[in-house]
Amino acid sequence: MLKVGLTGGIGSGKSVVSDRLAALGAVLIDADRIAREVVAPGSEGLAEIVATFSDRVLDAAGALDRAALGALVFGDEAARRRLEAITHPRVRARTAALVAAAPRDAVVVNDVPLLVEVGLAPTYHLVVVVQAAVATRLERLARDRGMDRAEAERRIAAQADDARRQAAADVLLGNDGTLADLHAAVDTLWHERLLPYERNVRERRAVRPEQVVLTEPDPTWTQQYARLAARIRHAAGADLRIDHIGSTAVPGLAAKDVIDIQLTVPSLAEADGPLADRLAEAGFPRLPGDWWDNPRPPASLRWEKRLHGSADPGRPVHLHLRVADSPGWRYALLTRDHLRADPGQRAAYLQLKRELVASAPDSATYGTLKDPWFDEEHLRAEEWAAQTGWRP
């Protein structure tokens, strides 16, 4: 199934998006609702809260008085952590049970207000953030919840700011316009990205652009890599080295809009084991066939590797699994660092790219025609490494 994390600041309109996704067919899991369920009257969660904080946190009917509890933990870090130790494991367990009960081909949307704050982003295939200007949110909180301005400002300030949420967002839905605008954006997301993504994950199929189109340097490529790397690291379940490589890792260099990532493995046998399944389940299925890098300088033995891609139609990825300290592993890092350091070679490579795209727009031909230039670049990079003392 496809697991989507949905979040947004208070007053952003996140609930409108979750309702629309549910109407389109998503399985919606509401973290706030679960948080209330696990401390409902008669629950073990409520009993433990009372044992920890006393019955001062109960109202006259014996239910949790959230205002009274909030007054006890607000500003008291130790108290807040005690409360989280009671509620968070129960919320996680209930969430896991609901996910397990969803159909195999479901798009499961987990509506989590504090998704960014508690570091959950890497656990999802995709993170959707709903965003609106602070002025818009203040107006909505006053109109829809009767909240006075001071309280609304305090609530907004207590959450992650827009920049932090944007850094976690694979999809950013702006909600300063009309309801119709927001619904249209959600519908497009559902049909053009979420449904194909779910199918690709289920069928372990990677997205591979066939045509080569150069994109001007995108300052968000580094941030996109960071999100992908966190997801890969979470899936790998081990302390494996992950690097941003290729043209999108070289500032100022136009490139195909494909993020190249190198995952360092102890051996190709390790790459072929359970790790391959974990990556596929996380949205990075292995590409069929045999893959290798052309050796430089040319030699009889190929530099064997494993290649995975991305199941996300909105974010193509090449995930190269190479053995630590192998020639191909070293070459990928050396070439990246040399191009970062040498503006002249960076400019020469960009000129070559533009010429080849004009004459060979398909991916296979484009890659083959670059080989002679990279044979020479290898020699230049090795000379630079010797002069500078570069180490991978």
mmCIF file of C-alpha atoms in Angstrom:
data_model
loop_
_atom_site.group_PDB
_atom_site.id
_atom_site.type_symbol
_atom_site.label_atom_id
_atom_site.label_comp_id
_atom_site.label_asym_id
_atom_site.label_seq_id
_atom_site.Cartn_x
_atom_site.Cartn_y
_atom_site.Cartn_z
ATOM 1 C CA MET A 1 0.000 0.000 0.000
ATOM 2 C CA LEU A 2 1.005 3.627 -0.307
ATOM 3 C CA LYS A 3 1.523 5.469 2.980
ATOM 4 C CA VAL A 4 1.056 9.235 2.821
ATOM 5 C CA GLY A 5 1.763 11.609 5.673
ATOM 6 C CA LEU A 6 -0.485 14.681 5.700
ATOM 7 C CA THR A 7 0.266 17.688 7.863
ATOM 8 C CA GLY A 8 -0.077 21.447 8.093
ATOM 9 C CA GLY A 9 -0.171 24.205 10.662
ATOM 10 C CA ILE A 10 -3.279 24.958 12.649
ATOM 11 C CA GLY A 11 -5.761 26.848 10.469
ATOM 12 C CA SER A 12 -4.056 25.831 7.214
ATOM 13 C CA GLY A 13 -7.008 23.788 5.953
ATOM 14 C CA LYS A 14 -5.506 20.342 6.455
ATOM 15 C CA SER A 15 -8.857 18.835 7.425
ATOM 16 C CA VAL A 16 -10.354 20.001 4.123
ATOM 17 C CA VAL A 17 -7.626 18.143 2.269
ATOM 18 C CA SER A 18 -8.039 14.995 4.360
ATOM 19 C CA ASP A 19 -11.799 15.020 3.804
ATOM 20 C CA ARG A 20 -11.313 15.398 0.062
ATOM 21 C CA LEU A 21 -8.793 12.552 -0.081
ATOM 22 C CA ALA A 22 -11.153 10.323 1.892
ATOM 23 C CA ALA A 23 -13.964 11.163 -0.547
ATOM 24 C CA LEU A 24 -11.696 10.174 -3.443
ATOM 25 C CA GLY A 25 -11.045 6.778 -1.867
ATOM 26 C CA ALA A 26 -8.130 7.140 0.544
ATOM 27 C CA VAL A 27 -8.096 5.250 3.834
ATOM 28 C CA LEU A 28 -7.866 8.093 6.334
ATOM 29 C CA ILE A 29 -6.176 7.668 9.705
ATOM 30 C CA ASP A 30 -6.658 10.720 11.912
ATOM 31 C CA ALA A 31 -3.931 11.001 14.561
ATOM 32 C CA ASP A 32 -5.964 13.493 16.619
ATOM 33 C CA ARG A 33 -8.939 11.143 16.714
ATOM 34 C CA ILE A 34 -6.724 8.240 17.761
ATOM 35 C CA ALA A 35 -5.108 10.414 20.436
ATOM 36 C CA ARG A 36 -8.560 11.002 21.889
ATOM 37 C CA GLU A 37 -9.504 7.330 21.663
ATOM 38 C CA VAL A 38 -6.495 6.099 23.621
ATOM 39 C CA VAL A 39 -7.389 8.364 26.589
ATOM 40 C CA ALA A 40 -11.159 7.935 26.452
ATOM 41 C CA PRO A 41 -13.052 7.200 29.690
ATOM 42 C CA GLY A 42 -12.350 3.647 30.824
ATOM 43 C CA SER A 43 -9.140 3.343 28.781
ATOM 44 C CA GLU A 44 -5.792 2.193 30.139
ATOM 45 C CA GLY A 45 -4.286 5.391 28.779
ATOM 46 C CA LEU A 46 -6.534 7.612 30.877
ATOM 47 C CA ALA A 47 -5.917 5.492 33.963
ATOM 48 C CA GLU A 48 -2.161 5.909 33.569
ATOM 49 C CA ILE A 49 -2.490 9.663 33.044
ATOM 50 C CA VAL A 50 -4.504 9.965 36.260
ATOM 51 C CA ALA A 51 -1.954 7.841 38.123
ATOM 52 C CA THR A 52 0.809 10.126 36.861
ATOM 53 C CA PHE A 53 -0.814 13.568 37.137
ATOM 54 C CA SER A 54 -3.630 12.948 39.700
ATOM 55 C CA ASP A 55 -7.380 13.246 39.200
ATOM 56 C CA ARG A 56 -7.018 17.000 38.750
ATOM 57 C CA VAL A 57 -6.901 16.243 35.020
ATOM 58 C CA LEU A 58 -10.461 14.817 35.042
ATOM 59 C CA ASP A 59 -13.659 16.791 34.487
ATOM 60 C CA ALA A 60 -16.873 16.303 36.451
ATOM 61 C CA ALA A 61 -17.956 13.438 34.193
ATOM 62 C CA GLY A 62 -14.673 11.542 34.647
ATOM 63 C CA ALA A 63 -13.339 12.334 31.168
ATOM 64 C CA LEU A 64 -9.974 13.894 30.458
ATOM 65 C CA ASP A 65 -9.963 17.645 31.012
ATOM 66 C CA ARG A 66 -7.555 18.636 28.252
ATOM 67 C CA ALA A 67 -7.292 22.224 29.408
ATOM 68 C CA ALA A 68 -6.323 21.127 32.923
ATOM 69 C CA LEU A 69 -3.784 18.625 31.584
ATOM 70 C CA GLY A 70 -2.393 21.229 29.211
ATOM 71 C CA ALA A 71 -1.906 23.661 32.051
ATOM 72 C CA LEU A 72 0.177 21.047 33.884
ATOM 73 C CA VAL A 73 2.475 20.133 30.992
ATOM 74 C CA PHE A 74 2.740 23.404 29.102
ATOM 75 C CA GLY A 75 6.214 24.805 29.688
ATOM 76 C CA ASP A 76 7.256 21.765 31.757
ATOM 77 C CA GLU A 77 9.500 19.612 29.559
ATOM 78 C CA ALA A 78 9.697 16.717 32.011
ATOM 79 C CA ALA A 79 5.912 16.603 32.424
ATOM 80 C CA ARG A 80 5.385 16.731 28.682
ATOM 81 C CA ARG A 81 7.744 13.806 28.180
ATOM 82 C CA ARG A 82 5.928 11.766 30.838
ATOM 83 C CA LEU A 83 2.660 12.421 29.036
ATOM 84 C CA GLU A 84 4.135 11.480 25.660
ATOM 85 C CA ALA A 85 5.511 8.242 27.114
ATOM 86 C CA ILE A 86 1.921 7.321 27.981
ATOM 87 C CA THR A 87 0.141 8.414 24.807
ATOM 88 C CA HIS A 88 2.628 8.003 21.948
ATOM 89 C CA PRO A 89 3.117 4.205 22.164
ATOM 90 C CA ARG A 90 -0.648 3.724 22.272
ATOM 91 C CA VAL A 91 -1.193 6.031 19.309
ATOM 92 C CA ARG A 92 1.504 4.208 17.326
ATOM 93 C CA ALA A 93 0.037 0.794 18.142
ATOM 94 C CA ARG A 94 -3.488 1.842 17.144
ATOM 95 C CA THR A 95 -2.202 3.457 13.955
ATOM 96 C CA ALA A 96 -0.284 0.305 13.029
ATOM 97 C CA ALA A 97 -3.401 -1.792 13.566
ATOM 98 C CA LEU A 98 -5.457 0.450 11.277
ATOM 99 C CA VAL A 99 -2.762 0.395 8.576
ATOM 100 C CA ALA A 100 -2.567 -3.398 8.776
ATOM 101 C CA ALA A 101 -6.334 -3.624 8.322
ATOM 102 C CA ALA A 102 -6.318 -1.503 5.142
ATOM 103 C CA PRO A 103 -6.613 -3.203 1.729
ATOM 104 C CA ARG A 104 -3.367 -4.158 0.012
ATOM 105 C CA ASP A 105 -3.932 -1.602 -2.763
ATOM 106 C CA ALA A 106 -4.972 1.245 -0.472
ATOM 107 C CA VAL A 107 -3.672 4.767 -0.377
ATOM 108 C CA VAL A 108 -3.427 5.272 3.388
ATOM 109 C CA VAL A 109 -3.378 8.911 4.443
ATOM 110 C CA ASN A 110 -2.184 9.523 7.989
ATOM 111 C CA ASP A 111 -3.362 12.970 9.126
ATOM 112 C CA VAL A 112 -0.746 14.004 11.706
ATOM 113 C CA PRO A 113 -0.683 17.636 12.903
ATOM 114 C CA LEU A 114 2.808 17.318 14.441
ATOM 115 C CA LEU A 115 4.317 15.026 11.801
ATOM 116 C CA VAL A 116 7.299 17.329 11.237
ATOM 117 C CA GLU A 117 7.821 18.133 14.892
ATOM 118 C CA VAL A 118 8.127 14.480 15.925
ATOM 119 C CA GLY A 119 10.270 13.448 12.931
ATOM 120 C CA LEU A 120 7.883 11.037 11.215
ATOM 121 C CA ALA A 121 8.456 12.185 7.614
ATOM 122 C CA PRO A 122 10.870 9.366 6.608
ATOM 123 C CA THR A 123 8.312 6.701 7.556
ATOM 124 C CA TYR A 124 5.988 7.634 4.660
ATOM 125 C CA HIS A 125 6.251 7.163 0.914
ATOM 126 C CA LEU A 126 5.180 10.777 0.481
ATOM 127 C CA VAL A 127 4.602 13.785 2.730
ATOM 128 C CA VAL A 128 1.921 16.324 1.812
ATOM 129 C CA VAL A 129 1.971 19.694 3.559
ATOM 130 C CA VAL A 130 -0.956 22.120 3.474
ATOM 131 C CA GLN A 131 0.183 25.705 3.813
ATOM 132 C CA ALA A 132 -1.485 29.092 4.136
ATOM 133 C CA ALA A 133 -0.270 32.548 5.095
ATOM 134 C CA VAL A 134 -0.295 33.338 8.814
ATOM 135 C CA ALA A 135 -2.810 36.142 8.253
ATOM 136 C CA THR A 136 -5.148 33.701 6.522
ATOM 137 C CA ARG A 137 -4.785 31.185 9.333
ATOM 138 C CA LEU A 138 -5.474 33.795 12.025
ATOM 139 C CA GLU A 139 -8.619 34.839 10.212
ATOM 140 C CA ARG A 140 -9.829 31.229 9.938
ATOM 141 C CA LEU A 141 -9.112 30.443 13.589
ATOM 142 C CA ALA A 142 -11.145 33.480 14.672
ATOM 143 C CA ARG A 143 -13.996 32.775 12.254
ATOM 144 C CA ASP A 144 -14.248 28.970 12.523
ATOM 145 C CA ARG A 145 -13.109 28.302 16.102
ATOM 146 C CA GLY A 146 -13.850 31.560 17.883
ATOM 147 C CA MET A 147 -10.214 31.787 18.940
ATOM 148 C CA ASP A 148 -8.929 35.168 20.071
ATOM 149 C CA ARG A 149 -5.864 36.532 18.303
ATOM 150 C CA ALA A 150 -3.431 36.058 21.186
ATOM 151 C CA GLU A 151 -4.371 32.397 21.613
ATOM 152 C CA ALA A 152 -4.238 31.793 17.856
ATOM 153 C CA GLU A 153 -0.779 33.358 17.620
ATOM 154 C CA ARG A 154 0.423 31.264 20.560
ATOM 155 C CA ARG A 155 -0.857 28.069 18.962
ATOM 156 C CA ILE A 156 0.791 28.892 15.623
ATOM 157 C CA ALA A 157 4.102 29.760 17.298
ATOM 158 C CA ALA A 158 4.112 26.442 19.200
ATOM 159 C CA GLN A 159 4.224 24.474 15.930
ATOM 160 C CA ALA A 160 6.941 24.118 13.288
ATOM 161 C CA ASP A 161 7.328 27.170 11.097
ATOM 162 C CA ASP A 162 6.643 27.202 7.358
ATOM 163 C CA ALA A 163 10.300 26.734 6.386
ATOM 164 C CA ARG A 164 10.631 23.575 8.466
ATOM 165 C CA ARG A 165 7.424 22.105 7.068
ATOM 166 C CA GLN A 166 8.445 22.979 3.510
ATOM 167 C CA ALA A 167 11.736 21.128 4.006
ATOM 168 C CA ALA A 168 9.749 17.974 4.844
ATOM 169 C CA ALA A 169 7.207 18.376 2.027
ATOM 170 C CA ASP A 170 7.272 16.237 -1.092
ATOM 171 C CA VAL A 171 4.045 17.998 -2.057
ATOM 172 C CA LEU A 172 3.127 21.515 -0.942
ATOM 173 C CA LEU A 173 -0.551 22.455 -1.276
ATOM 174 C CA GLY A 174 -1.130 26.184 -1.012
ATOM 175 C CA ASN A 175 -4.464 27.110 0.537
ATOM 176 C CA ASP A 176 -4.787 30.877 0.318
ATOM 177 C CA GLY A 177 -7.272 30.663 -2.543
ATOM 178 C CA THR A 178 -10.786 29.294 -2.898
ATOM 179 C CA LEU A 179 -12.141 25.953 -1.776
ATOM 180 C CA ALA A 180 -12.579 25.006 -5.435
ATOM 181 C CA ASP A 181 -8.901 25.723 -6.068
ATOM 182 C CA LEU A 182 -7.854 23.484 -3.187
ATOM 183 C CA HIS A 183 -10.169 20.655 -4.250
ATOM 184 C CA ALA A 184 -8.813 20.828 -7.802
ATOM 185 C CA ALA A 185 -5.226 20.593 -6.530
ATOM 186 C CA VAL A 186 -6.088 17.580 -4.349
ATOM 187 C CA ASP A 187 -7.889 15.862 -7.228
ATOM 188 C CA THR A 188 -4.860 16.330 -9.485
ATOM 189 C CA LEU A 189 -2.558 14.978 -6.777
ATOM 190 C CA TRP A 190 -4.777 11.937 -6.324
ATOM 191 C CA HIS A 191 -5.150 10.968 -9.966
ATOM 192 C CA GLU A 192 -1.745 11.955 -11.340
ATOM 193 C CA ARG A 193 0.536 11.005 -8.486
ATOM 194 C CA LEU A 194 -0.955 9.033 -5.608
ATOM 195 C CA LEU A 195 -2.824 6.374 -7.593
ATOM 196 C CA PRO A 196 0.078 5.700 -10.014
ATOM 197 C CA TYR A 197 2.524 5.730 -7.117
ATOM 198 C CA GLU A 198 0.502 3.125 -5.209
ATOM 199 C CA ARG A 199 0.315 0.899 -8.272
ATOM 200 C CA ASN A 200 4.050 1.219 -8.901
ATOM 201 C CA VAL A 201 4.880 0.319 -5.289
ATOM 202 C CA ARG A 202 2.582 -2.690 -5.406
ATOM 203 C CA GLU A 203 3.982 -3.890 -8.731
ATOM 204 C CA ARG A 204 7.570 -2.903 -7.858
ATOM 205 C CA ARG A 205 7.888 -0.757 -10.932
ATOM 206 C CA ALA A 206 10.248 2.211 -11.169
ATOM 207 C CA VAL A 207 9.645 5.385 -13.139
ATOM 208 C CA ARG A 208 12.261 5.907 -15.872
ATOM 209 C CA PRO A 209 12.159 8.977 -18.137
ATOM 210 C CA GLU A 210 13.066 7.886 -21.666
ATOM 211 C CA GLN A 211 13.776 11.339 -23.113
ATOM 212 C CA VAL A 212 16.628 13.525 -21.914
ATOM 213 C CA VAL A 213 15.502 17.001 -20.956
ATOM 214 C CA LEU A 214 17.986 19.313 -19.262
ATOM 215 C CA THR A 215 16.602 21.310 -16.362
ATOM 216 C CA GLU A 216 18.237 24.496 -15.205
ATOM 217 C CA PRO A 217 19.875 24.243 -11.769
ATOM 218 C CA ASP A 218 17.234 23.759 -9.085
ATOM 219 C CA PRO A 219 18.239 25.003 -5.621
ATOM 220 C CA THR A 220 15.826 22.513 -4.050
ATOM 221 C CA TRP A 221 17.620 19.436 -5.433
ATOM 222 C CA THR A 222 19.760 19.248 -2.300
ATOM 223 C CA GLN A 223 16.688 19.438 -0.085
ATOM 224 C CA GLN A 224 14.902 16.827 -2.185
ATOM 225 C CA TYR A 225 17.914 14.536 -1.843
ATOM 226 C CA ALA A 226 17.860 14.976 1.942
ATOM 227 C CA ARG A 227 14.234 13.806 2.111
ATOM 228 C CA LEU A 228 14.934 10.819 -0.119
ATOM 229 C CA ALA A 229 18.074 9.887 1.818
ATOM 230 C CA ALA A 230 16.164 9.951 5.110
ATOM 231 C CA ARG A 231 13.551 7.626 3.617
ATOM 232 C CA ILE A 232 16.209 5.278 2.254
ATOM 233 C CA ARG A 233 18.078 5.270 5.568
ATOM 234 C CA HIS A 234 14.856 4.412 7.410
ATOM 235 C CA ALA A 235 14.150 1.566 4.971
ATOM 236 C CA ALA A 236 17.704 0.195 5.010
ATOM 237 C CA GLY A 237 17.555 -0.322 8.758
ATOM 238 C CA ALA A 238 21.329 -0.091 9.023
ATOM 239 C CA ASP A 239 24.004 2.552 9.329
ATOM 240 C CA LEU A 240 24.896 2.612 5.631
ATOM 241 C CA ARG A 241 26.545 5.562 3.931
ATOM 242 C CA ILE A 242 24.313 7.544 1.558
ATOM 243 C CA ASP A 243 25.603 10.220 -0.833
ATOM 244 C CA HIS A 244 24.103 12.657 -3.309
ATOM 245 C CA ILE A 245 25.979 12.093 -6.577
ATOM 246 C CA GLY A 246 25.578 12.984 -10.232
ATOM 247 C CA SER A 247 24.802 16.332 -11.821
ATOM 248 C CA THR A 248 22.063 17.362 -9.389
ATOM 249 C CA ALA A 249 24.720 17.199 -6.649
ATOM 250 C CA VAL A 250 26.871 19.821 -8.405
ATOM 251 C CA PRO A 251 25.661 23.376 -7.679
ATOM 252 C CA GLY A 252 25.050 25.465 -10.776
ATOM 253 C CA LEU A 253 24.993 22.540 -13.198
ATOM 254 C CA ALA A 254 21.971 21.936 -15.437
ATOM 255 C CA ALA A 255 20.875 18.299 -15.347
ATOM 256 C CA LYS A 256 18.193 15.778 -16.059
ATOM 257 C CA ASP A 257 15.646 16.180 -13.287
ATOM 258 C CA VAL A 258 16.608 12.820 -11.778
ATOM 259 C CA ILE A 259 18.190 12.622 -8.322
ATOM 260 C CA ASP A 260 21.178 10.253 -8.315
ATOM 261 C CA ILE A 261 21.925 8.668 -4.944
ATOM 262 C CA GLN A 262 24.663 6.243 -3.955
ATOM 263 C CA LEU A 263 23.972 3.719 -1.207
ATOM 264 C CA THR A 264 27.158 2.091 0.060
ATOM 265 C CA VAL A 265 26.832 -1.635 0.763
ATOM 266 C CA PRO A 266 29.341 -4.119 2.224
ATOM 267 C CA SER A 267 28.855 -6.488 -0.726
ATOM 268 C CA LEU A 268 26.576 -7.118 -3.685
ATOM 269 C CA ALA A 269 25.260 -10.158 -1.813
ATOM 270 C CA GLU A 270 24.040 -7.714 0.840
ATOM 271 C CA ALA A 271 22.405 -5.639 -1.896
ATOM 272 C CA ASP A 272 20.631 -8.749 -3.217
ATOM 273 C CA GLY A 273 19.302 -9.818 0.183
ATOM 274 C CA PRO A 274 16.449 -8.460 2.336
ATOM 275 C CA LEU A 275 17.720 -4.926 1.717
ATOM 276 C CA ALA A 276 16.355 -5.058 -1.836
ATOM 277 C CA ASP A 277 12.867 -5.900 -0.530
ATOM 278 C CA ARG A 278 12.967 -3.184 2.117
ATOM 279 C CA LEU A 279 13.932 -0.588 -0.471
ATOM 280 C CA ALA A 280 11.160 -1.749 -2.811
ATOM 281 C CA GLU A 281 8.573 -1.532 -0.044
ATOM 282 C CA ALA A 282 9.745 2.009 0.697
ATOM 283 C CA GLY A 283 9.177 3.016 -2.931
ATOM 284 C CA PHE A 284 12.603 2.269 -4.435
ATOM 285 C CA PRO A 285 12.230 -0.967 -6.449
ATOM 286 C CA ARG A 286 15.183 -2.645 -8.116
ATOM 287 C CA LEU A 287 15.446 -2.228 -11.870
ATOM 288 C CA PRO A 288 15.479 -5.553 -13.709
ATOM 289 C CA GLY A 289 18.558 -6.810 -15.505
ATOM 290 C CA ASP A 290 22.282 -6.465 -14.906
ATOM 291 C CA TRP A 291 23.846 -3.079 -14.273
ATOM 292 C CA TRP A 292 27.422 -1.883 -14.269
ATOM 293 C CA ASP A 293 29.586 1.199 -14.700
ATOM 294 C CA ASN A 294 32.056 1.408 -17.560
ATOM 295 C CA PRO A 295 35.534 1.044 -16.058
ATOM 296 C CA ARG A 296 37.920 3.982 -16.281
ATOM 297 C CA PRO A 297 40.467 3.710 -17.655
ATOM 298 C CA PRO A 298 38.911 1.070 -19.956
ATOM 299 C CA ALA A 299 39.631 -2.454 -18.706
ATOM 300 C CA SER A 300 38.301 -5.952 -19.228
ATOM 301 C CA LEU A 301 36.292 -6.100 -16.005
ATOM 302 C CA ARG A 302 33.078 -4.116 -15.615
ATOM 303 C CA TRP A 303 32.269 -2.285 -12.405
ATOM 304 C CA GLU A 304 29.209 -4.222 -11.292
ATOM 305 C CA LYS A 305 26.481 -2.558 -9.201
ATOM 306 C CA ARG A 306 22.783 -2.775 -8.413
ATOM 307 C CA LEU A 307 20.391 -0.094 -9.607
ATOM 308 C CA HIS A 308 17.078 0.847 -8.048
ATOM 309 C CA GLY A 309 14.648 3.551 -9.101
ATOM 310 C CA SER A 310 11.707 5.446 -7.675
ATOM 311 C CA ALA A 311 8.087 4.327 -7.865
ATOM 312 C CA ASP A 312 6.998 7.948 -7.422
ATOM 313 C CA PRO A 313 5.926 9.403 -10.799
ATOM 314 C CA GLY A 314 6.596 12.870 -9.433
ATOM 315 C CA ARG A 315 10.236 12.288 -8.419
ATOM 316 C CA PRO A 316 12.468 10.088 -10.606
ATOM 317 C CA VAL A 317 15.495 8.679 -8.795
ATOM 318 C CA HIS A 318 18.482 6.532 -9.689
ATOM 319 C CA LEU A 319 19.636 4.701 -6.574
ATOM 320 C CA HIS A 320 23.039 3.115 -7.180
ATOM 321 C CA LEU A 321 24.095 0.370 -4.753
ATOM 322 C CA ARG A 322 27.873 0.079 -4.911
ATOM 323 C CA VAL A 323 30.322 -1.787 -2.713
ATOM 324 C CA ALA A 324 32.354 0.325 -0.293
ATOM 325 C CA ASP A 325 35.789 1.291 -1.642
ATOM 326 C CA SER A 326 35.098 -0.290 -5.037
ATOM 327 C CA PRO A 327 36.323 1.569 -8.165
ATOM 328 C CA GLY A 328 32.811 2.594 -9.229
ATOM 329 C CA TRP A 329 31.975 3.811 -5.722
ATOM 330 C CA ARG A 330 35.131 5.912 -5.574
ATOM 331 C CA TYR A 331 34.710 7.266 -9.099
ATOM 332 C CA ALA A 332 31.177 8.541 -8.422
ATOM 333 C CA LEU A 333 32.361 10.543 -5.410
ATOM 334 C CA LEU A 334 35.558 11.761 -7.054
ATOM 335 C CA THR A 335 33.813 13.029 -10.199
ATOM 336 C CA ARG A 336 31.202 14.865 -8.151
ATOM 337 C CA ASP A 337 33.791 16.562 -5.955
ATOM 338 C CA HIS A 338 36.078 17.474 -8.859
ATOM 339 C CA LEU A 339 33.238 19.111 -10.779
ATOM 340 C CA ARG A 340 32.213 20.983 -7.654
ATOM 341 C CA ALA A 341 35.765 22.285 -7.271
ATOM 342 C CA ASP A 342 36.648 23.066 -10.916
ATOM 343 C CA PRO A 343 34.409 25.672 -12.604
ATOM 344 C CA GLY A 344 36.217 25.231 -15.919
ATOM 345 C CA GLN A 345 35.471 21.522 -16.159
ATOM 346 C CA ARG A 346 31.954 22.138 -14.896
ATOM 347 C CA ALA A 347 31.400 24.586 -17.765
ATOM 348 C CA ALA A 348 32.925 22.170 -20.294
ATOM 349 C CA TYR A 349 30.673 19.367 -19.097
ATOM 350 C CA LEU A 350 27.592 21.581 -19.301
ATOM 351 C CA GLN A 351 28.443 22.532 -22.892
ATOM 352 C CA LEU A 352 28.823 18.853 -23.780
ATOM 353 C CA LYS A 353 25.478 18.059 -22.183
ATOM 354 C CA ARG A 354 23.686 20.722 -24.189
ATOM 355 C CA GLU A 355 25.237 19.541 -27.445
ATOM 356 C CA LEU A 356 24.353 15.912 -26.805
ATOM 357 C CA VAL A 357 20.769 16.628 -25.779
ATOM 358 C CA ALA A 358 20.270 18.415 -29.100
ATOM 359 C CA SER A 359 21.567 15.417 -31.071
ATOM 360 C CA ALA A 360 20.708 12.411 -28.866
ATOM 361 C CA PRO A 361 17.611 13.044 -26.760
ATOM 362 C CA ASP A 362 17.059 9.417 -25.685
ATOM 363 C CA SER A 363 18.658 8.320 -22.422
ATOM 364 C CA ALA A 364 20.659 5.325 -23.689
ATOM 365 C CA THR A 365 22.385 7.173 -26.545
ATOM 366 C CA TYR A 366 22.972 10.251 -24.413
ATOM 367 C CA GLY A 367 24.765 8.207 -21.765
ATOM 368 C CA THR A 368 26.950 6.353 -24.289
ATOM 369 C CA LEU A 369 28.063 9.525 -26.059
ATOM 370 C CA LYS A 370 29.310 11.020 -22.794
ATOM 371 C CA ASP A 371 31.761 8.159 -22.191
ATOM 372 C CA PRO A 372 34.787 9.596 -24.075
ATOM 373 C CA TRP A 373 34.559 12.849 -22.136
ATOM 374 C CA PHE A 374 34.382 10.970 -18.843
ATOM 375 C CA ASP A 375 37.395 8.841 -19.774
ATOM 376 C CA GLU A 376 39.396 12.083 -19.951
ATOM 377 C CA GLU A 377 37.669 13.570 -16.909
ATOM 378 C CA HIS A 378 38.752 10.519 -14.921
ATOM 379 C CA LEU A 379 42.409 11.341 -15.564
ATOM 380 C CA ARG A 380 41.913 15.005 -14.665
ATOM 381 C CA ALA A 381 40.032 14.108 -11.503
ATOM 382 C CA GLU A 382 42.689 11.631 -10.375
ATOM 383 C CA GLU A 383 45.374 14.266 -10.900
ATOM 384 C CA TRP A 384 43.329 16.752 -8.878
ATOM 385 C CA ALA A 385 42.830 14.161 -6.119
ATOM 386 C CA ALA A 386 46.589 13.556 -5.912
ATOM 387 C CA GLN A 387 47.329 17.283 -5.767
ATOM 388 C CA THR A 388 44.736 18.091 -3.125
ATOM 389 C CA GLY A 389 44.893 14.935 -0.988
ATOM 390 C CA TRP A 390 41.212 14.210 -1.701
ATOM 391 C CA ARG A 391 39.661 11.277 0.070
ATOM 392 C CA PRO A 392 36.149 9.840 -0.509
#
